[in-house]
Amino acid sequence: MITLKNKFRQLILAVLTCVFFLSCQKDLDYVTTDFQFPDFTTKVTSSVSGFVTDENNAAVLGANISVGGTTTTTDKYGFFEVKNVQVVKNAAVVTVTNPGYFKGIKTWAAATGKSAFFRIKLIPKINVGSISAAGGGNVTLTNGLVISLPANAVVNAATNAAYTGSINVAAFWINPAADDLDRIMPGDLRGIDDSGSLKGLTTYGMAAVELTGASGELLQIATGKKATLTIPLPSAALATAPSSIPLWYFDEGMGLWKQDGSAAKNGNSYVGEVSHFSYWNCDLPNAIVPVTFTVVDASGNPVNNVFVNIAPPNPNPVWAHVQGYTDPSGYVSVFVTPNTQYTLTIFNYNSSCGNYTQNFSVGTTAVNLGNIVIGTGNIATIAGTVTNCSNTPVTNGYIIMQDGYQYYRETLDNTGAFNFVYFNCAAANINFIAEDLTTLQQSTAVTYPIVPGMNTIGNIQACGISTQQFLTYTINTGSQVSFTYPADSIQHNGWGQNILAYIQAYTNSSGNNAFLSFDNAGITTGSMQPLRSFKCFSITDSLTIPNPVNINITEYGATGEFISGNFSGVLTAYLPPNTPYNISCSFRVRRNF
C-alpha cells in the first residue's frame, strides 16, 4: 500500500488537483490569466486506464466505466482501459458506477497522444439513518456529519412529485486529511466560481449524500426548499479554517466543482444550506498554474503509474498539496497555486525507504521541471517473456503484477516480451500472472523476489486456466446466438443480498442483449438452480415460466473465478396468443460476488 509518511499526513486542507496528462510543453505556455475562462467545448482524442477498488482495497470486478460516451467494465483485477475516445480537452471525465456505491469520478486535462491513469477507490453507499418526509429531521453520523431536512421538502427526483414517506439517507464524510483522498474524492479539485472563472480549490472537507424512498426511488430537495448540511473539520484544521467558506457541489457531467452558496464555521464544523444533494465541498478558491515533468530511470526509461505528491516544505500554513500518478510515458502535468515553494515527492510502495524528493518554486507562469531521474537504488527493472500452451510467444496479452493489494498491468510486445521499470527500493516477493487474450488462457500466479536493479524472471506460460467467457442460446430450431467476452460484455451480479443471481450479456456495437436470473441460495458446482427470468433481443414480448426450469451449475469458483451452467426448457410469451419458445442456453462468466 502506498502510505504517506507522517509529515505528509499533516499536509491536510489540500489543493489536490489529481494528475492531469497533457501532450507537450507548447500546450502549457500560458500564465494564470490565460486559463481563467477556459474552453469546455473543444474535444480531443485521448485514452484513460486505471484500477478500481472497494473500501477494503479489494479489486472490483464488473464495475461500469463511462468515458466520452464509450462504456466498458472492470476485469477481475479492477482494471479498465478506454482508448482513443473523444473527450473534452480541459475537463475529460471518467465515471465508475457499481451497485451499492457512490459514483467514482475522475477528471483530467486531456491531450492527443497522452493518456491518463487513475486508482479509484469507491465509497460505500450505506444508509446511515431515516427521516420522516412530513415531519423533517436530522441524521447525524458519529464523525459529526449532519444532514437536516425541513418538513415537506422532498420530491421524487424522476417525477418531481411530492414524497411523503420515510426518507433513507446514505452519507459519507470525506476527510481532507485522509491518506486515500486522491482515490476517493470526485474530480480533480478544480472548480468554476460565481464569476465563471476556473479555480484550484483548497478543501476543508467534503460529503456525499443521497436520499431514497421506501421503494428505492431517488429523492431530491423540492424547488424553493433548502436542507442544512454540517460538515465536520479535522482538529488540525480548526486553527486555520476561515469563519466563512464557499460551498461547492460537484457537476458530474462537467467533471468540475461549482460554487453555490457558503458555509459558516460553527465550533468544529462548517454549516451551510444546500438546494440539492450530491457531492458537496467546503473550499477556498485559488489561482492556478501548470507544473510538468517526466519521471524516468537512469537510462531514460519511463517510470509509469508511480505515485507523486507536491506540497509546501513548511506544512503551516498548508496552501497546496497535489497527488496523483504518472501516465504510461512517465509524464505528469499538475496545477498548483502560484508564487509558492514546493517539495515534489515520489513514493515507493514501501514508504519506509527511498522516496525521491526535489524542491522547486512556482511563480505565475508554467514550470517545466524536465526529466526527474530516479536513481538505481529506487528502481527495479523487470523483464521476461510469455508463451502460450504451444510454447510460442504470446503477442496479444499482458502481465499482471501484484504487490500487496495493488495491481499493475503491462502489455507484451510483438515477441511476447515485457520489460518495465518499477519504483521499488527494497526486496519484495511479488506475484505475476500472464494472460493470453487470443487463446483465453492464463498462468497460475508465480512469485518472484524483486530487488532494486535488474530482475530477469524468465518465461511465464499463459496456460492451464481458461479465461473464456460466453453466453449462447437457441430458440426452437433457430440459429445459435452467441456473446463472447471481451468483444461483447458479459456480467455476473446479484440482487436482494445475493438471493438472486443474474447473467447479463450485450453486444457493444449493436446493443443486442440477453438476460437471465436464477436462485443463488445453496449454489455450488452440480447444483440445480431454479430459473427465474430470461429475456433477449430476439423475443420482444416478456416471457413467463409456466413449468419449472432448472439451471445446471457445472462450475462455481471463488469470487473472481468462474460460474458456468446451462438449461433447456419451454418459456411462454406473456401476451396472447402466449407463444411457446423452446430455449436452450449455456454460459460461463467470472463471478462478481
Coordinates of C-alpha atoms in Angstrom, one line a residue:
M1 CA 0.0 0.0 0.0
I2 CA 1.3 3.5 -0.8
T3 CA 1.1 5.2 2.5
L4 CA 2.2 8.8 3.1
K5 CA 4.7 9.4 5.8
N6 CA 3.6 11.1 9.0
K7 CA 4.7 14.5 7.9
F8 CA 2.6 14.3 4.7
R9 CA -0.4 13.1 6.7
Q10 CA -0.3 16.6 8.3
L11 CA -0.5 18.2 4.9
I12 CA -4.2 18.5 5.0
L13 CA -6.7 21.0 3.6
A14 CA -5.1 20.5 0.3
V15 CA -5.4 21.8 -3.2
L16 CA -5.5 18.2 -4.5
T17 CA -5.6 18.5 -8.3
C18 CA -5.0 14.9 -9.3
V19 CA -2.6 14.4 -12.1
F20 CA -3.5 15.9 -15.5
F21 CA -1.8 14.4 -18.6
L22 CA -1.1 16.8 -21.5
S23 CA 0.7 16.2 -24.8
C24 CA 3.6 18.6 -24.9
Q25 CA 5.0 21.8 -23.4
K26 CA 3.7 24.1 -26.1
D27 CA 0.2 23.3 -24.9
L28 CA 1.1 24.8 -21.5
D29 CA 2.6 28.2 -22.5
Y30 CA 0.1 30.4 -20.7
V31 CA 0.0 32.4 -17.5
T32 CA -2.7 32.1 -14.9
T33 CA -4.9 34.7 -16.5
D34 CA -5.0 32.8 -19.8
F35 CA -6.6 29.9 -18.0
Q36 CA -9.2 31.9 -16.1
F37 CA -12.0 31.2 -18.6
P38 CA -11.1 28.0 -20.3
D39 CA -12.8 26.4 -23.3
F40 CA -15.0 23.5 -22.2
T41 CA -16.4 22.6 -25.7
T42 CA -13.3 21.6 -27.7
K43 CA -12.7 17.9 -27.8
V44 CA -9.6 15.8 -28.4
T45 CA -8.9 12.1 -28.7
S46 CA -7.5 10.6 -25.5
S47 CA -7.2 7.4 -23.6
V48 CA -7.5 6.5 -19.9
S49 CA -6.9 3.4 -17.8
G50 CA -6.8 2.5 -14.1
F51 CA -7.8 0.2 -11.3
V52 CA -11.0 0.3 -9.2
T53 CA -11.1 -1.0 -5.7
D54 CA -13.7 -1.1 -2.9
E55 CA -13.5 0.4 0.6
N56 CA -11.3 -2.5 1.6
N57 CA -8.9 -2.0 -1.3
A58 CA -10.1 -5.2 -3.0
A59 CA -10.4 -5.2 -6.8
V60 CA -13.9 -4.5 -8.1
L61 CA -15.0 -6.8 -10.9
G62 CA -17.7 -5.7 -13.3
A63 CA -17.9 -2.0 -12.4
N64 CA -19.3 0.1 -15.2
I65 CA -16.9 2.6 -16.7
S66 CA -18.1 5.5 -18.9
V67 CA -15.7 7.9 -20.8
G68 CA -16.9 10.3 -23.5
G69 CA -19.9 8.1 -24.5
T70 CA -17.9 4.9 -24.5
T71 CA -18.5 2.2 -21.9
T72 CA -16.7 -0.8 -20.6
T73 CA -16.4 -2.8 -17.4
T74 CA -13.6 -3.6 -15.0
D75 CA -11.9 -7.0 -15.1
K76 CA -11.2 -9.2 -12.1
Y77 CA -8.2 -7.1 -11.2
G78 CA -10.4 -4.0 -11.2
F79 CA -8.6 -2.8 -14.4
F80 CA -10.2 -0.8 -17.1
E81 CA -8.9 0.9 -20.2
V82 CA -10.6 3.1 -22.8
K83 CA -8.6 4.0 -25.8
N84 CA -8.9 6.8 -28.4
V85 CA -12.2 8.3 -27.2
Q86 CA -13.4 11.9 -27.8
V87 CA -13.3 13.8 -24.6
V88 CA -13.5 17.5 -23.5
K89 CA -9.9 18.8 -23.7
N90 CA -9.9 20.8 -20.5
A91 CA -12.1 18.6 -18.4
A92 CA -12.2 14.9 -19.6
V93 CA -14.3 12.7 -17.2
V94 CA -14.2 9.0 -16.4
T95 CA -17.1 7.8 -14.3
V96 CA -17.4 4.5 -12.3
T97 CA -20.7 3.1 -11.2
N98 CA -21.2 0.0 -9.1
P99 CA -24.3 -1.1 -7.2
G100 CA -24.1 -0.1 -3.5
Y101 CA -21.5 2.6 -4.0
F102 CA -21.4 6.3 -4.7
K103 CA -20.1 7.2 -8.2
G104 CA -16.4 7.3 -8.5
I105 CA -15.4 10.2 -10.8
K106 CA -12.1 11.5 -12.0
T107 CA -11.3 14.5 -14.2
W108 CA -8.2 15.3 -16.2
A109 CA -7.0 17.8 -18.8
A110 CA -6.6 15.7 -21.9
A111 CA -4.4 15.9 -25.0
T112 CA -3.9 13.9 -28.1
G113 CA -1.1 11.5 -27.7
K114 CA -1.2 11.3 -24.0
S115 CA -3.3 9.1 -21.7
A116 CA -4.4 9.3 -18.1
F117 CA -4.1 6.8 -15.2
F118 CA -6.1 6.6 -12.0
R119 CA -6.6 4.5 -9.0
I120 CA -10.2 4.9 -7.9
K121 CA -11.5 3.8 -4.5
L122 CA -15.3 3.5 -4.3
I123 CA -17.2 4.9 -1.4
P124 CA -19.9 2.5 0.0
K125 CA -23.4 3.9 -0.2
I126 CA -24.6 2.9 3.3
N127 CA -27.9 4.1 4.8
V128 CA -27.0 5.9 8.0
G129 CA -30.5 6.9 9.1
S130 CA -34.0 7.8 8.1
I131 CA -36.1 11.0 8.3
S132 CA -39.9 11.5 8.0
A133 CA -40.7 13.5 4.9
A134 CA -43.7 15.0 6.6
G135 CA -42.0 16.0 9.8
G136 CA -38.4 16.6 8.7
G137 CA -35.5 15.9 11.0
N138 CA -31.8 15.2 11.2
V139 CA -29.4 12.3 10.6
T140 CA -26.1 12.6 12.5
L141 CA -23.0 10.4 11.9
T142 CA -20.5 9.7 14.6
N143 CA -17.9 11.7 12.8
G144 CA -20.0 14.9 13.0
L145 CA -21.6 14.9 9.5
V146 CA -25.2 16.1 9.9
I147 CA -28.0 16.1 7.2
S148 CA -31.0 18.2 8.2
L149 CA -34.3 18.2 6.2
P150 CA -37.2 20.5 6.8
A151 CA -40.8 19.2 6.8
N152 CA -42.4 18.5 3.4
A153 CA -39.3 19.4 1.5
V154 CA -38.6 16.3 -0.6
V155 CA -39.8 15.2 -4.1
N156 CA -39.3 12.2 -6.3
A157 CA -36.3 13.1 -8.4
A158 CA -37.7 11.5 -11.6
T159 CA -41.3 12.8 -11.4
N160 CA -40.9 15.9 -9.2
A161 CA -44.0 14.6 -7.3
A162 CA -44.1 15.4 -3.5
Y163 CA -42.8 12.5 -1.4
T164 CA -44.5 11.8 2.0
G165 CA -43.0 8.6 3.3
S166 CA -39.8 7.7 5.2
I167 CA -36.5 9.0 3.6
N168 CA -33.5 6.8 3.7
V169 CA -30.2 8.8 4.0
A170 CA -26.9 7.5 2.6
A171 CA -24.0 9.7 3.5
F172 CA -20.2 9.7 3.8
W173 CA -17.8 12.3 5.1
I174 CA -14.6 12.7 3.0
N175 CA -11.9 13.7 5.4
P176 CA -9.4 16.1 3.8
A177 CA -6.7 14.5 6.0
A178 CA -7.3 11.0 4.6
D179 CA -4.4 9.2 3.1
D180 CA -6.6 7.9 0.3
L181 CA -8.1 11.3 -0.6
D182 CA -6.7 11.2 -4.1
R183 CA -8.6 7.9 -4.7
I184 CA -12.0 8.6 -3.1
M185 CA -12.7 12.2 -3.9
P186 CA -14.5 13.1 -7.2
G187 CA -13.0 15.2 -9.9
D188 CA -9.6 16.9 -9.5
L189 CA -10.4 19.9 -7.2
R190 CA -10.8 22.4 -10.0
G191 CA -14.0 24.5 -9.8
I192 CA -16.0 27.2 -11.5
D193 CA -16.6 30.1 -9.2
D194 CA -19.6 32.6 -9.3
S195 CA -17.9 34.7 -11.9
G196 CA -17.4 31.7 -14.2
S197 CA -13.6 31.5 -13.9
L198 CA -11.7 28.3 -13.2
K199 CA -10.0 28.0 -9.8
G200 CA -8.0 25.5 -7.9
L201 CA -9.6 24.6 -4.6
T202 CA -8.3 24.2 -1.1
T203 CA -10.6 21.7 0.6
Y204 CA -11.7 21.7 4.2
G205 CA -13.9 18.7 3.9
M206 CA -16.5 17.0 1.6
A207 CA -19.6 15.0 1.9
A208 CA -21.5 12.5 -0.3
V209 CA -25.3 12.4 0.3
E210 CA -28.1 10.5 -1.4
L211 CA -31.8 10.3 -0.5
T212 CA -34.0 7.4 -1.4
G213 CA -37.6 6.5 -0.7
A214 CA -39.1 3.3 0.8
S215 CA -39.2 1.6 -2.7
G216 CA -35.6 2.7 -3.5
E217 CA -36.7 5.6 -5.7
L218 CA -34.2 8.5 -5.8
L219 CA -35.3 11.7 -4.0
Q220 CA -34.3 15.3 -4.1
I221 CA -35.0 18.5 -2.3
A222 CA -38.0 20.3 -3.6
T223 CA -37.7 23.6 -5.6
G224 CA -37.6 26.5 -3.2
K225 CA -36.6 24.4 -0.2
K226 CA -33.2 24.1 1.4
A227 CA -31.6 21.4 3.5
T228 CA -28.8 22.1 6.0
L229 CA -25.5 20.3 5.8
T230 CA -23.0 20.2 8.6
I231 CA -19.5 19.1 7.5
P232 CA -17.0 18.4 10.3
L233 CA -13.5 19.8 10.4
P234 CA -10.5 17.8 11.4
S235 CA -8.9 19.0 14.6
A236 CA -5.7 20.1 12.8
A237 CA -7.8 22.4 10.6
L238 CA -9.5 24.4 13.3
A239 CA -6.8 27.0 13.7
T240 CA -6.6 27.9 10.0
A241 CA -10.2 27.4 9.0
P242 CA -11.9 30.7 8.0
S243 CA -15.1 31.8 9.7
S244 CA -16.9 31.6 6.4
I245 CA -16.1 29.5 3.3
P246 CA -17.7 29.0 -0.2
L247 CA -19.7 25.8 -0.8
W248 CA -19.3 23.9 -4.0
Y249 CA -21.2 21.0 -5.5
F250 CA -19.8 18.5 -8.0
D251 CA -21.2 18.7 -11.5
E252 CA -21.0 15.1 -12.6
G253 CA -21.5 15.9 -16.3
M254 CA -18.8 18.6 -16.4
G255 CA -16.5 16.9 -14.0
L256 CA -15.8 20.1 -12.1
W257 CA -17.0 21.7 -8.8
K258 CA -19.3 24.7 -9.0
Q259 CA -19.7 27.4 -6.4
D260 CA -23.1 27.5 -4.8
G261 CA -23.6 29.4 -1.5
S262 CA -21.4 29.4 1.6
A263 CA -21.0 27.8 5.0
A264 CA -20.2 29.3 8.4
K265 CA -17.8 27.9 10.9
N266 CA -19.7 26.7 14.0
G267 CA -17.4 25.1 16.5
N268 CA -15.6 22.3 14.8
S269 CA -17.8 22.2 11.7
Y270 CA -19.0 24.2 8.7
V271 CA -22.8 24.6 8.4
G272 CA -24.5 25.7 5.2
E273 CA -27.7 25.4 3.3
V274 CA -27.9 23.3 0.1
S275 CA -30.7 23.1 -2.6
H276 CA -29.9 19.6 -3.7
F277 CA -27.8 16.6 -2.7
S278 CA -24.8 15.2 -4.4
Y279 CA -21.1 15.7 -3.5
W280 CA -20.6 18.9 -1.6
N281 CA -17.3 20.6 -0.7
C282 CA -16.1 23.4 1.6
D283 CA -13.3 25.1 -0.4
L284 CA -11.2 28.3 -0.7
P285 CA -10.6 29.2 -4.4
N286 CA -7.1 29.9 -5.7
A287 CA -5.4 30.9 -9.0
I288 CA -3.6 28.0 -10.7
V289 CA -0.5 27.4 -12.9
P290 CA 0.7 24.2 -14.5
V291 CA 3.8 22.3 -13.5
T292 CA 5.1 19.5 -15.8
F293 CA 7.8 16.8 -15.5
T294 CA 8.6 13.3 -16.7
V295 CA 9.7 10.5 -14.3
V296 CA 12.4 8.3 -15.8
D297 CA 15.2 5.9 -14.7
A298 CA 18.9 6.5 -15.3
S299 CA 18.6 5.0 -18.8
G300 CA 15.7 7.3 -19.7
N301 CA 13.0 4.7 -19.5
P302 CA 9.6 6.0 -18.3
V303 CA 8.5 5.1 -14.7
N304 CA 4.8 4.7 -15.2
N305 CA 1.9 4.7 -12.8
V306 CA 4.1 6.0 -9.9
F307 CA 2.5 7.9 -7.1
V308 CA 3.6 11.6 -6.7
N309 CA 2.9 14.3 -4.1
I310 CA 3.6 18.0 -4.4
A311 CA 3.3 20.1 -1.2
P312 CA 4.9 23.1 0.5
P313 CA 8.0 22.2 2.6
N314 CA 6.5 24.1 5.5
P315 CA 3.1 22.5 6.4
N316 CA 1.9 25.5 8.4
P317 CA 0.0 27.0 6.7
V318 CA -0.8 24.4 4.2
W319 CA -1.5 26.0 0.8
A320 CA -1.2 23.4 -1.8
H321 CA -1.0 19.6 -1.9
V322 CA -1.2 17.7 -5.1
Q323 CA -1.3 13.9 -5.5
G324 CA -1.6 11.6 -8.5
Y325 CA 0.1 9.2 -10.9
T326 CA 2.4 9.4 -13.8
D327 CA 1.0 8.3 -17.2
P328 CA 2.4 5.3 -19.2
S329 CA 5.1 7.6 -20.6
G330 CA 6.1 8.8 -17.1
Y331 CA 4.7 12.2 -17.8
V332 CA 2.9 14.4 -15.3
S333 CA 1.1 17.8 -15.5
V334 CA -0.4 19.2 -12.4
F335 CA -2.0 22.5 -11.5
V336 CA -0.7 24.3 -8.4
T337 CA -1.1 27.7 -6.6
P338 CA 1.2 30.5 -7.9
N339 CA 4.1 32.2 -6.0
T340 CA 4.7 29.2 -3.8
Q341 CA 7.6 27.0 -2.8
Y342 CA 7.0 23.2 -3.2
T343 CA 8.5 19.8 -2.5
L344 CA 8.0 17.1 -5.1
T345 CA 8.0 13.6 -3.5
I346 CA 7.8 10.4 -5.5
F347 CA 6.8 7.5 -3.3
N348 CA 7.9 3.9 -3.2
Y349 CA 5.3 1.3 -2.5
N350 CA 7.3 0.6 0.7
S351 CA 7.3 4.1 2.1
S352 CA 10.0 3.2 4.7
C353 CA 12.8 3.7 2.2
G354 CA 14.0 5.6 -0.8
N355 CA 11.3 8.2 -1.5
Y356 CA 12.6 10.7 -4.1
T357 CA 12.3 14.4 -3.2
Q358 CA 13.0 17.7 -5.0
N359 CA 12.3 21.3 -4.1
F360 CA 11.2 23.9 -6.7
S361 CA 9.5 27.3 -6.9
V362 CA 6.4 28.4 -8.8
G363 CA 5.7 32.0 -10.0
T364 CA 2.8 32.9 -12.2
T365 CA 3.8 31.1 -15.4
A366 CA 4.1 27.5 -16.4
V367 CA 7.0 25.5 -14.9
N368 CA 8.6 22.5 -16.7
L369 CA 10.9 20.5 -14.4
G370 CA 12.1 18.3 -17.3
N371 CA 13.2 14.8 -16.6
I372 CA 13.1 13.7 -12.9
V373 CA 15.7 10.9 -12.9
I374 CA 15.2 8.2 -10.3
G375 CA 18.4 6.6 -9.0
T376 CA 19.2 2.9 -9.5
G377 CA 18.7 2.2 -5.8
N378 CA 15.0 3.1 -6.2
I379 CA 14.3 1.2 -9.4
A380 CA 13.6 -2.4 -10.2
T381 CA 13.8 -3.3 -13.9
I382 CA 11.6 -6.4 -14.5
A383 CA 12.0 -8.4 -17.8
G384 CA 10.7 -11.7 -19.1
T385 CA 8.7 -13.4 -21.7
V386 CA 5.3 -15.1 -22.1
T387 CA 4.4 -18.1 -24.1
N388 CA 1.2 -19.9 -24.7
C389 CA 0.2 -23.6 -24.3
S390 CA 2.1 -24.4 -27.5
N391 CA 5.2 -22.7 -26.2
T392 CA 5.0 -19.9 -28.9
P393 CA 5.2 -16.2 -27.9
V394 CA 2.1 -14.5 -26.7
T395 CA 1.7 -11.3 -28.7
N396 CA -1.8 -10.4 -27.7
G397 CA -1.7 -10.4 -23.9
Y398 CA -0.4 -8.8 -20.8
I399 CA 1.4 -9.4 -17.4
I400 CA -0.4 -8.6 -14.2
M401 CA 1.9 -7.7 -11.3
Q402 CA 0.5 -7.8 -7.7
D403 CA 2.4 -6.0 -4.9
G404 CA 0.3 -6.2 -1.8
Y405 CA -3.2 -5.2 -2.7
Q406 CA -2.2 -3.1 -5.7
Y407 CA -2.2 -4.4 -9.2
Y408 CA -0.1 -3.2 -12.2
R409 CA -0.6 -4.2 -15.8
E410 CA 2.0 -4.3 -18.6
T411 CA 1.3 -5.2 -22.2
L412 CA 3.5 -7.6 -24.2
D413 CA 5.5 -6.7 -27.3
N414 CA 5.3 -8.5 -30.6
T415 CA 7.8 -11.1 -29.4
G416 CA 5.9 -11.9 -26.3
A417 CA 8.4 -10.0 -24.1
F418 CA 7.9 -7.5 -21.3
N419 CA 10.4 -5.1 -19.9
F420 CA 9.4 -2.3 -17.5
V421 CA 10.7 -0.4 -14.5
Y422 CA 9.0 -0.4 -11.1
F423 CA 9.7 2.2 -8.4
N424 CA 10.7 -0.1 -5.6
C425 CA 13.7 0.3 -3.2
A426 CA 13.6 -2.9 -1.1
A427 CA 13.5 -6.6 -1.8
A428 CA 9.9 -7.9 -2.1
N429 CA 8.1 -11.1 -3.1
I430 CA 5.8 -10.0 -5.9
N431 CA 3.2 -12.1 -7.8
F432 CA 2.9 -12.2 -11.6
I433 CA 0.1 -13.6 -13.8
A434 CA 0.4 -13.9 -17.6
E435 CA -2.8 -13.8 -19.7
D436 CA -3.2 -14.7 -23.4
L437 CA -6.1 -12.8 -25.0
T438 CA -6.1 -14.9 -28.1
T439 CA -6.4 -18.4 -26.6
L440 CA -8.1 -17.1 -23.5
Q441 CA -5.7 -18.8 -21.2
Q442 CA -3.8 -17.6 -18.2
S443 CA -1.0 -18.8 -15.9
T444 CA -1.3 -19.5 -12.3
A445 CA 0.3 -16.8 -10.0
V446 CA 4.0 -17.0 -9.9
T447 CA 6.0 -15.3 -7.1
Y448 CA 9.4 -13.8 -7.7
P449 CA 11.8 -12.0 -5.3
I450 CA 12.2 -8.5 -6.8
V451 CA 15.1 -6.3 -5.8
P452 CA 16.4 -2.9 -6.9
G453 CA 18.3 -3.3 -10.2
M454 CA 17.8 -5.8 -13.0
N455 CA 15.3 -8.7 -12.5
T456 CA 15.1 -11.3 -15.2
I457 CA 12.2 -13.5 -14.3
G458 CA 12.4 -15.8 -17.3
N459 CA 9.4 -17.2 -19.1
I460 CA 5.8 -17.5 -17.8
Q461 CA 3.5 -19.8 -19.7
A462 CA 0.0 -18.4 -20.1
C463 CA -1.7 -21.8 -19.9
G464 CA -3.7 -24.0 -17.6
I465 CA -6.5 -21.7 -16.6
S466 CA -9.2 -20.9 -19.2
T467 CA -10.5 -17.3 -19.1
Q468 CA -13.2 -17.9 -21.7
Q469 CA -16.5 -16.1 -21.0
F470 CA -19.6 -16.5 -23.1
L471 CA -23.4 -16.8 -23.2
T472 CA -25.1 -18.6 -26.0
Y473 CA -28.7 -19.5 -26.7
T474 CA -31.0 -21.0 -29.3
I475 CA -34.8 -20.5 -29.7
N476 CA -36.7 -23.5 -31.1
T477 CA -34.6 -24.8 -34.0
G478 CA -33.1 -21.4 -34.9
S479 CA -29.5 -20.4 -35.2
Q480 CA -27.4 -20.1 -32.1
V481 CA -26.9 -16.6 -30.8
S482 CA -23.5 -16.0 -29.1
F483 CA -21.9 -13.4 -26.9
T484 CA -18.2 -13.7 -26.3
Y485 CA -16.0 -11.6 -24.0
P486 CA -14.2 -9.3 -24.5
A487 CA -15.8 -8.4 -27.8
D488 CA -19.1 -8.5 -26.0
S489 CA -19.9 -7.5 -22.4
I490 CA -20.9 -10.3 -20.0
Q491 CA -21.5 -9.7 -16.3
H492 CA -22.5 -11.7 -13.3
N493 CA -24.1 -9.9 -10.3
G494 CA -26.8 -10.4 -7.6
W495 CA -29.9 -8.9 -6.1
G496 CA -31.5 -8.9 -2.7
Q497 CA -28.5 -9.7 -0.6
N498 CA -27.5 -12.4 -3.0
I499 CA -30.9 -14.1 -3.0
L500 CA -30.9 -13.9 -6.8
A501 CA -28.0 -14.1 -9.3
Y502 CA -28.2 -12.8 -12.8
I503 CA -26.1 -13.0 -16.0
Q504 CA -26.3 -10.1 -18.5
A505 CA -24.7 -10.0 -21.9
Y506 CA -24.8 -7.4 -24.6
T507 CA -23.1 -6.6 -27.9
N508 CA -21.1 -3.4 -27.5
S509 CA -21.5 -2.4 -31.2
S510 CA -25.3 -3.1 -31.7
G511 CA -26.9 -3.2 -28.3
N512 CA -28.1 -6.8 -28.8
N513 CA -28.6 -8.3 -25.3
A514 CA -29.6 -11.3 -23.3
F515 CA -30.5 -11.6 -19.6
L516 CA -31.3 -14.4 -17.2
S517 CA -31.7 -14.7 -13.4
F518 CA -31.8 -17.7 -11.1
D519 CA -31.8 -18.6 -7.4
N520 CA -28.5 -18.1 -5.7
A521 CA -29.2 -19.8 -2.4
G522 CA -27.4 -23.1 -2.0
I523 CA -25.5 -22.7 -5.2
T524 CA -22.5 -24.9 -5.8
T525 CA -21.0 -27.0 -8.6
G526 CA -23.5 -29.6 -9.6
S527 CA -26.5 -27.8 -8.0
M528 CA -29.7 -27.2 -9.9
Q529 CA -30.8 -23.6 -9.5
P530 CA -34.4 -22.5 -10.5
L531 CA -34.5 -20.2 -13.5
R532 CA -36.5 -17.0 -12.5
S533 CA -36.4 -15.0 -15.7
F534 CA -35.0 -14.9 -19.3
K535 CA -35.2 -12.3 -21.9
C536 CA -33.3 -11.5 -25.2
F537 CA -33.5 -9.1 -28.1
S538 CA -34.8 -11.9 -30.3
I539 CA -38.1 -12.0 -28.4
T540 CA -39.8 -8.7 -27.9
D541 CA -42.5 -10.0 -25.6
S542 CA -41.9 -10.7 -21.9
L543 CA -41.5 -14.4 -21.1
T544 CA -43.1 -16.4 -18.3
I545 CA -42.0 -19.8 -17.0
P546 CA -45.2 -21.9 -16.8
N547 CA -43.3 -25.1 -15.6
P548 CA -40.1 -25.1 -13.5
V549 CA -36.9 -24.9 -15.4
N550 CA -33.6 -25.5 -13.6
I551 CA -30.1 -24.3 -14.4
N552 CA -27.4 -27.0 -14.1
I553 CA -24.4 -25.3 -12.5
T554 CA -21.3 -27.0 -13.9
E555 CA -18.6 -24.7 -12.5
Y556 CA -18.6 -22.5 -9.4
G557 CA -15.2 -21.0 -8.5
A558 CA -14.4 -18.3 -5.9
T559 CA -15.3 -14.7 -6.5
G560 CA -13.2 -13.5 -9.4
E561 CA -13.2 -17.1 -10.8
F562 CA -15.9 -18.6 -13.0
I563 CA -19.5 -19.7 -12.9
S564 CA -20.9 -21.8 -15.7
G565 CA -24.1 -23.5 -16.4
N566 CA -26.9 -24.4 -18.8
F567 CA -30.6 -25.0 -19.1
S568 CA -33.2 -26.1 -21.6
G569 CA -37.0 -25.5 -21.3
V570 CA -40.2 -24.0 -22.6
L571 CA -40.9 -20.4 -21.8
T572 CA -44.2 -18.7 -22.9
A573 CA -44.9 -15.2 -24.1
Y574 CA -46.8 -13.1 -21.6
L575 CA -49.2 -11.6 -24.1
P576 CA -51.8 -13.6 -26.2
P577 CA -51.5 -15.8 -28.1
N578 CA -48.9 -16.8 -25.4
T579 CA -46.5 -18.2 -28.0
P580 CA -44.3 -21.0 -26.5
Y581 CA -40.5 -20.9 -27.1
N582 CA -38.2 -23.8 -26.6
I583 CA -35.0 -22.2 -25.3
S584 CA -31.5 -23.7 -24.7
C585 CA -28.8 -21.6 -23.1
S586 CA -25.3 -22.0 -21.7
F587 CA -22.9 -19.5 -20.1
R588 CA -19.5 -19.1 -18.5
V589 CA -18.6 -15.8 -16.8
R590 CA -16.4 -14.5 -13.9
R591 CA -18.2 -14.4 -10.6
N592 CA -18.7 -10.9 -9.3
F593 CA -19.8 -11.8 -5.8

